[in-house]
Amino acid sequence: MRQMWFSGFLILLLGVGYIGWLALKSSTGVPHLTLMSSGTSAGGELLPNLQRPSADVLLRIHGTNTIGVQLAPALAQAYLKAQGVTNISTRTAGIDELAVIGLLSGKRQVIEIKEHGSATAFRDLATGGCDIGMSARKIQPSEVADFSGLGDMTSPASEHVLGMDGLAIIVNRSNSLSQLSKQDIARIFTGDVKEWKEIGGSGGRIKLFAREAKSGTFETFKSLVLGGNTLSRSAARIEDGRLLSKKVSQEPDAIGFVAFQFVLDSKALAVSENGVKALLPTPLTVSTEDYLLSRRLFLYTAANPTNPSVRHFVDFALSQAGQQVVAANGFVAQYVRALPLSVPADAPPEYKRLTAGAERISLDFRFRPGSVALGNKALPDLDRVRSFLSDPIYKGADIMLFGFTSNTGNQDVDCRLSKDLAQAVSDQFRQRGLNPSTVDGFCSDLPIASNDTEDGREKNRRVEIWVKKH
């Protein structure tokens, strides 16, 4: 009898624990509906089986939790609403899996979202397990080979930049430091540097705070900062970026990293690399990708998807309405803005002269590796800039394009290439009815990343756009 009573009590405890886990899962701010083991909702409504797509599953979107946790469900809801769908809700359909559900003419419309990491975006696209892949990183060459039947995944038809994000390195406001090099940040988080005094700061033993291992923010930090090194075991792992920022703001000797919108009451540090000018993460430095720890967020699709909803959804996500959703969920939308900006003191005299009284457009144009062909993000950016400059306030304004490249060791080659890059953008604008008044190159001046790495050299190959009103 006692054994039966104990078994029943143990089952009750497990049941309470499971319910508590579900409640914690729903506390993220995404609407939640408890699922029963039979695949029905608590109210008895049959939910879609995401393991076996049914006719009412409109889209299957898989990949990184950086996009999948909050932004993808918000985009799915906005997209369905724009299609006339009603009674829209977002519901938990499994661990790190959601279903956005609504009704159209009495029929259910479902968008499934699975957030199991960027690698699963490419795996599931290759096997036909999803329609759209979400990634917090660019597809790797080894992955491209898996998509022979879907087209070139590096082409504009398959690779779509959804928005921009920036990783902020934060410390307590009492910390005397205002900037750190990327190399020193890595040394701190691997545990090689343990005291603030070792890098010129004030305070005692450094206290590390880091995001959990499966978060997209940690994936980015590992890629951009740690490289092949391992995070120190002394780092306290925090699941939520807001909570991590709060912890850092309360600990005088703390340092952490968060998505830049979560700096809050902590202090963000400017980041430099190998003598490159230190920059703070701001909407401008992230959108131009001048900030070293900025990153692109991607949607990947087949080049010619058989499901028409794929192209419709991507077009919506990249539209003004979709980008408003991107901004509302804490990322940097691909809006075009013109901002007055002070130029660096070491800028070339001609660059200073031309930019005096001008405003810088909030994006730079970049190119396919080793080519003067514009990259995938640059192509829609051309139309965004054209639309922005069609405002009557810019009628008759001077449009100026300035090219920059990496340091090859031959200044004549660098200067010629920087002008070629600017001319390539100018040619595209002229096709769209815009006529730049100035097209010039400034060689390898004003690098924004180290020329010691391939990624750094690619970041330095860019074209800025400035506008001067009369």
XYZ file of C-alpha atoms in Angstrom:
470
model
C 0.000 0.000 0.000
C 2.797 2.371 0.942
C 4.577 1.552 -2.333
C 1.430 2.329 -4.360
C 0.977 5.639 -2.481
C 4.615 6.602 -3.148
C 4.298 5.769 -6.881
C 1.198 7.895 -7.170
C 2.876 10.782 -5.357
C 5.902 10.550 -7.676
C 3.658 10.669 -10.780
C 1.908 13.733 -9.338
C 5.259 15.481 -8.782
C 6.358 14.756 -12.354
C 3.094 16.122 -13.688
C 3.434 19.341 -11.677
C 7.030 19.712 -12.870
C 5.981 19.321 -16.513
C 3.249 21.922 -16.144
C 5.758 24.259 -14.504
C 8.172 23.781 -17.409
C 5.455 24.683 -19.898
C 4.585 27.788 -17.903
C 8.231 28.852 -17.946
C 8.369 28.213 -21.698
C 5.374 30.485 -22.263
C 6.840 33.341 -20.231
C 8.930 34.501 -23.188
C 6.114 36.786 -24.354
C 5.023 34.504 -27.226
C 1.362 33.442 -26.813
C 1.281 29.862 -25.599
C -1.272 27.072 -25.717
C -0.583 23.933 -23.701
C -0.479 20.806 -25.856
C -1.909 17.478 -24.745
C -0.154 14.213 -25.580
C -2.856 13.397 -28.149
C -1.858 16.393 -30.302
C -4.842 18.503 -29.259
C -4.998 21.817 -27.464
C -6.231 22.184 -23.918
C -9.585 23.156 -25.451
C -9.713 20.044 -27.634
C -8.729 21.723 -30.943
C -6.571 19.596 -33.215
C -3.196 21.256 -33.781
C -0.972 20.610 -36.817
C 1.457 17.746 -36.628
C 4.692 19.548 -37.499
C 6.436 16.258 -38.144
C 4.051 15.531 -41.022
C 3.011 18.634 -43.061
C -0.705 18.793 -43.853
C -2.653 20.742 -46.447
C -3.224 23.668 -44.090
C 0.524 24.223 -43.473
C 1.214 27.252 -45.650
C 4.930 27.584 -44.883
C 7.635 25.756 -42.922
C 10.325 28.086 -41.595
C 13.285 26.464 -39.791
C 16.629 27.606 -38.407
C 18.244 29.951 -35.901
C 16.537 30.901 -32.655
C 17.928 34.430 -33.084
C 15.155 34.958 -35.632
C 12.828 32.147 -34.607
C 12.116 33.044 -30.987
C 10.395 36.365 -31.548
C 10.932 37.914 -34.975
C 9.746 35.004 -37.134
C 6.427 34.583 -35.268
C 5.841 38.342 -35.442
C 6.558 38.366 -39.182
C 4.313 35.334 -39.705
C 1.449 37.032 -37.865
C 1.884 40.278 -39.836
C 2.115 38.363 -43.120
C -1.065 36.380 -42.462
C -2.893 39.547 -41.454
C -1.809 41.230 -44.707
C -3.291 38.241 -46.593
C -6.681 38.783 -44.928
C -6.306 35.949 -42.416
C -8.211 36.420 -39.137
C -8.228 34.852 -35.666
C -4.414 34.696 -35.717
C -2.536 33.233 -32.734
C 0.923 31.815 -32.011
C 1.085 28.529 -30.161
C 3.783 26.248 -28.819
C 3.912 23.020 -30.824
C 6.947 21.363 -29.233
C 10.329 22.214 -27.766
C 11.606 25.256 -29.720
C 8.727 24.827 -32.183
C 5.776 27.138 -32.841
C 2.686 27.249 -35.013
C 1.165 30.545 -36.163
C -2.469 29.765 -36.952
C -5.376 31.705 -38.465
C -8.502 31.399 -40.605
C -9.110 32.445 -44.206
C -12.548 31.839 -45.717
C -13.184 29.258 -43.029
C -9.963 27.336 -43.754
C -7.020 27.126 -41.408
C -3.737 28.729 -42.444
C -0.658 27.516 -40.569
C 2.966 28.680 -40.590
C 5.248 26.329 -38.676
C 8.441 27.666 -37.099
C 11.224 25.443 -35.767
C 14.162 27.174 -34.073
C 16.838 24.507 -33.682
C 19.858 26.468 -34.974
C 21.244 27.914 -38.205
C 22.679 24.570 -39.333
C 19.181 23.056 -39.381
C 18.056 25.736 -41.845
C 20.413 24.318 -44.464
C 19.906 20.679 -43.530
C 16.128 20.950 -43.745
C 16.203 22.929 -46.992
C 18.453 20.286 -48.549
C 16.151 17.426 -47.505
C 12.898 19.236 -48.313
C 12.024 19.514 -44.630
C 11.325 23.253 -44.806
C 10.482 26.005 -47.281
C 12.509 28.878 -45.774
C 15.711 28.657 -43.757
C 16.556 31.227 -41.055
C 20.264 31.797 -40.411
C 22.339 34.120 -38.239
C 25.338 33.424 -40.477
C 26.129 33.175 -44.169
C 25.878 29.744 -45.747
C 29.209 27.900 -45.741
C 30.847 26.628 -48.956
C 30.544 23.042 -47.705
C 26.793 23.526 -47.329
C 26.322 25.059 -50.775
C 27.306 21.721 -52.347
C 24.212 20.089 -50.814
C 21.798 22.242 -52.825
C 22.433 21.229 -56.412
C 18.732 20.607 -56.937
C 17.638 23.943 -55.460
C 19.958 26.309 -57.323
C 22.891 28.476 -56.257
C 22.205 29.313 -52.596
C 24.596 32.279 -52.774
C 22.575 33.930 -55.557
C 20.140 36.847 -55.033
C 17.270 34.463 -55.787
C 18.139 32.288 -52.767
C 19.960 34.469 -50.212
C 17.916 37.276 -48.648
C 19.131 39.670 -45.916
C 16.272 40.043 -43.448
C 17.857 42.631 -41.157
C 20.948 43.622 -39.198
C 22.094 42.909 -35.661
C 24.996 44.075 -33.549
C 26.692 42.489 -30.566
C 27.426 44.936 -27.730
C 30.247 44.357 -25.238
C 28.940 45.780 -21.945
C 30.483 46.665 -18.603
C 29.311 48.381 -15.435
C 28.953 52.155 -15.747
C 31.609 52.598 -13.039
C 34.238 50.918 -15.239
C 36.868 53.427 -16.413
C 37.334 51.746 -19.814
C 35.556 53.151 -22.858
C 36.895 50.756 -25.498
C 38.571 47.376 -25.989
C 40.225 45.621 -28.888
C 38.604 42.469 -30.224
C 41.768 40.615 -29.256
C 41.521 41.730 -25.604
C 37.825 40.855 -25.488
C 38.726 37.328 -26.579
C 41.494 37.122 -23.962
C 39.050 38.209 -21.250
C 36.343 35.695 -22.137
C 38.750 32.773 -22.521
C 40.115 33.528 -19.051
C 43.607 34.560 -20.187
C 43.002 37.995 -18.644
C 41.574 37.770 -15.131
C 42.102 41.236 -13.616
C 40.975 44.605 -15.008
C 44.384 46.104 -14.286
C 45.959 43.744 -16.857
C 44.293 45.733 -19.663
C 44.429 49.201 -18.120
C 41.045 49.170 -16.413
C 40.043 49.913 -12.848
C 38.628 47.352 -10.448
C 39.467 43.888 -9.262
C 38.921 40.396 -10.624
C 36.841 40.330 -13.803
C 33.423 38.686 -13.500
C 32.201 37.150 -16.772
C 28.602 36.929 -17.934
C 27.696 35.091 -21.140
C 24.571 33.999 -22.963
C 23.536 30.350 -22.905
C 25.276 28.017 -25.349
C 22.317 27.529 -27.715
C 21.499 31.215 -28.146
C 22.143 32.879 -31.487
C 23.886 35.700 -29.633
C 26.438 33.265 -28.220
C 26.871 31.648 -31.651
C 27.726 35.077 -33.051
C 30.091 35.899 -30.179
C 31.856 32.583 -30.643
C 32.219 33.188 -34.371
C 33.206 36.877 -34.332
C 35.278 37.018 -31.143
C 36.311 33.636 -29.761
C 37.082 31.955 -33.064
C 38.396 28.494 -32.245
C 38.914 29.312 -28.551
C 36.735 28.155 -25.656
C 34.696 30.328 -23.310
C 36.028 30.360 -19.747
C 34.265 27.945 -17.389
C 34.012 30.755 -14.837
C 31.490 32.631 -17.005
C 27.967 32.769 -15.574
C 25.535 31.669 -18.311
C 22.356 33.764 -18.553
C 19.396 32.794 -20.750
C 17.894 36.262 -21.250
C 19.771 39.272 -22.676
C 17.857 41.785 -20.557
C 18.684 39.878 -17.381
C 22.354 39.612 -18.370
C 22.517 43.378 -18.894
C 20.886 43.923 -15.500
C 23.450 41.648 -13.823
C 26.324 43.584 -15.412
C 24.808 46.912 -14.322
C 24.790 45.620 -10.717
C 28.332 44.181 -10.619
C 31.195 46.741 -10.679
C 33.717 44.243 -12.097
C 31.404 42.603 -14.631
C 31.601 42.280 -18.402
C 29.156 40.606 -20.786
C 27.788 40.629 -24.307
C 24.231 41.189 -25.531
C 22.353 42.186 -28.665
C 22.963 45.934 -28.801
C 19.350 46.882 -28.029
C 19.813 45.321 -24.561
C 22.585 47.646 -23.323
C 20.004 49.292 -21.000
C 21.658 50.468 -17.745
C 25.070 49.016 -18.561
C 27.774 50.739 -20.623
C 28.649 49.637 -24.143
C 32.316 49.676 -25.111
C 33.678 50.779 -28.460
C 35.417 47.880 -30.238
C 38.609 48.076 -32.319
C 40.797 45.599 -34.187
C 44.499 45.776 -35.034
C 44.669 49.566 -34.912
C 41.338 50.101 -36.698
C 39.303 52.940 -35.224
C 37.125 51.857 -32.278
C 33.376 52.224 -32.857
C 30.326 51.915 -30.650
C 27.317 49.843 -31.742
C 24.631 52.237 -32.964
C 21.837 51.868 -35.519
C 24.078 53.687 -38.029
C 27.309 51.731 -37.442
C 25.396 48.448 -37.451
C 23.388 49.240 -40.593
C 26.526 50.345 -42.492
C 28.375 47.321 -41.033
C 31.212 49.605 -39.934
C 30.889 48.218 -36.399
C 33.141 45.171 -36.098
C 30.590 42.993 -34.299
C 27.689 43.629 -36.649
C 26.060 40.740 -38.487
C 23.452 40.029 -41.123
C 20.364 37.905 -40.515
C 19.390 35.748 -43.489
C 16.448 33.979 -45.039
C 17.411 31.232 -47.525
C 15.099 29.698 -50.122
C 15.234 27.571 -53.247
C 16.046 29.685 -56.294
C 12.684 28.757 -57.867
C 10.419 27.588 -55.030
C 7.417 25.498 -56.030
C 5.405 26.876 -53.100
C 4.237 30.389 -54.171
C 3.890 31.456 -50.527
C 7.699 31.334 -50.176
C 8.286 34.245 -52.549
C 5.281 36.139 -51.165
C 6.556 35.813 -47.571
C 10.128 36.854 -48.433
C 8.882 39.859 -50.419
C 6.732 40.878 -47.447
C 9.620 40.470 -44.973
C 11.859 42.736 -47.078
C 9.137 45.338 -47.714
C 8.604 48.474 -45.640
C 5.857 46.715 -43.667
C 8.096 43.730 -42.965
C 11.033 45.894 -41.977
C 8.802 47.698 -39.476
C 8.309 44.304 -37.817
C 12.093 43.761 -37.857
C 12.634 47.091 -36.080
C 9.810 46.496 -33.595
C 11.509 43.270 -32.510
C 14.835 44.859 -31.603
C 16.886 44.448 -34.773
C 18.159 47.082 -37.203
C 15.752 47.375 -40.092
C 16.984 48.156 -43.584
C 15.534 51.640 -43.582
C 17.396 54.360 -45.418
C 18.253 57.470 -43.435
C 20.519 60.458 -44.126
C 22.512 61.605 -41.112
C 25.112 64.319 -40.516
C 28.301 62.593 -39.498
C 31.716 63.853 -38.443
C 34.519 62.315 -40.474
C 37.680 60.862 -38.899
C 40.538 63.264 -38.230
C 42.888 61.162 -40.381
C 40.563 61.161 -43.408
C 42.051 62.305 -46.742
C 41.739 66.096 -47.281
C 39.640 65.632 -50.440
C 37.238 63.341 -48.581
C 36.860 65.976 -45.845
C 36.224 68.672 -48.437
C 33.591 66.714 -50.320
C 31.690 65.576 -47.223
C 31.612 69.018 -45.557
C 27.953 69.925 -45.101
C 26.799 66.567 -46.506
C 24.816 63.734 -44.905
C 25.768 60.085 -45.039
C 23.222 57.507 -46.164
C 22.766 54.784 -43.551
C 24.092 51.863 -45.604
C 27.189 50.924 -47.550
C 27.332 48.872 -50.726
C 29.372 45.689 -50.651
C 30.430 43.199 -53.279
C 30.689 39.522 -54.010
C 34.067 38.145 -52.856
C 36.902 39.005 -55.244
C 34.572 40.796 -57.662
C 33.157 44.210 -58.555
C 29.706 42.599 -58.828
C 27.368 43.887 -56.142
C 26.468 41.514 -53.317
C 22.961 40.235 -52.607
C 22.139 42.844 -49.975
C 23.280 45.678 -52.237
C 20.732 44.906 -54.948
C 17.573 45.689 -52.940
C 19.492 48.513 -51.223
C 19.833 50.263 -54.595
C 16.060 50.474 -54.886
C 15.685 51.516 -51.253
C 18.091 54.432 -51.797
C 16.431 55.416 -55.067
C 13.046 55.513 -53.341
C 14.463 57.505 -50.414
C 16.135 60.103 -52.653
C 12.940 60.572 -54.665
C 11.667 62.725 -51.795
C 11.282 66.326 -53.033
C 13.643 67.609 -50.333
C 16.509 65.930 -52.234
C 15.598 67.389 -55.620
C 18.793 68.770 -57.148
C 20.967 67.382 -54.336
C 24.488 66.164 -55.030
C 24.788 62.389 -54.754
C 28.348 61.288 -53.992
C 29.802 57.769 -54.118
C 33.130 57.013 -52.433
C 34.851 53.667 -52.922
C 37.309 51.998 -50.532
C 39.180 48.728 -50.735
C 41.547 46.539 -48.733
C 45.293 47.058 -48.636
C 46.948 44.861 -51.264
C 50.351 46.444 -50.782
C 50.169 48.256 -54.127
C 48.631 51.705 -53.806
C 48.046 52.124 -57.556
C 46.045 48.868 -57.622
C 44.099 49.857 -54.492
C 43.211 53.311 -55.863
C 42.106 51.926 -59.212
C 39.970 49.219 -57.588
C 38.321 51.653 -55.167
C 37.227 53.820 -58.120
C 36.001 50.746 -60.004
C 33.808 49.801 -57.031
C 32.313 53.294 -56.871
C 31.741 53.256 -60.629
C 29.945 49.893 -60.420
C 27.440 51.389 -57.972
C 27.114 54.535 -60.099
C 26.256 52.438 -63.169
C 23.476 50.721 -61.255
C 22.063 54.043 -60.037
C 22.071 55.513 -63.539
C 19.989 52.551 -64.714
C 17.480 53.556 -62.032
C 17.360 57.215 -63.037
C 19.787 58.599 -60.426
C 22.871 60.475 -61.604
C 25.635 60.726 -59.002
C 27.530 64.001 -59.217
C 30.741 62.644 -57.697
C 32.192 59.144 -58.138
C 35.595 58.718 -56.546
C 37.849 56.212 -54.817
C 39.990 56.612 -51.720
C 42.217 53.562 -52.087
C 42.678 51.602 -48.845
C 42.171 54.634 -46.576
C 39.823 54.549 -43.586
C 39.722 50.765 -43.013
C 36.899 49.576 -40.785
C 38.349 46.088 -40.187
C 41.708 44.396 -40.130
C 43.303 43.649 -43.501
C 44.939 40.609 -41.888
C 41.871 38.406 -42.388
C 39.753 37.558 -45.424
C 36.582 38.691 -43.647
C 38.229 41.981 -42.733
C 39.383 42.598 -46.287
C 35.879 41.954 -47.604
C 34.397 44.436 -45.106
C 36.882 47.081 -46.265
C 35.786 46.682 -49.907
C 32.803 49.028 -49.853
C 31.150 52.125 -51.305
C 29.756 54.896 -49.118
C 26.968 57.187 -50.348
C 26.649 60.799 -49.255
C 24.090 63.440 -50.218
C 24.429 67.220 -50.086
C 21.330 69.395 -50.332
C 21.501 72.878 -51.851
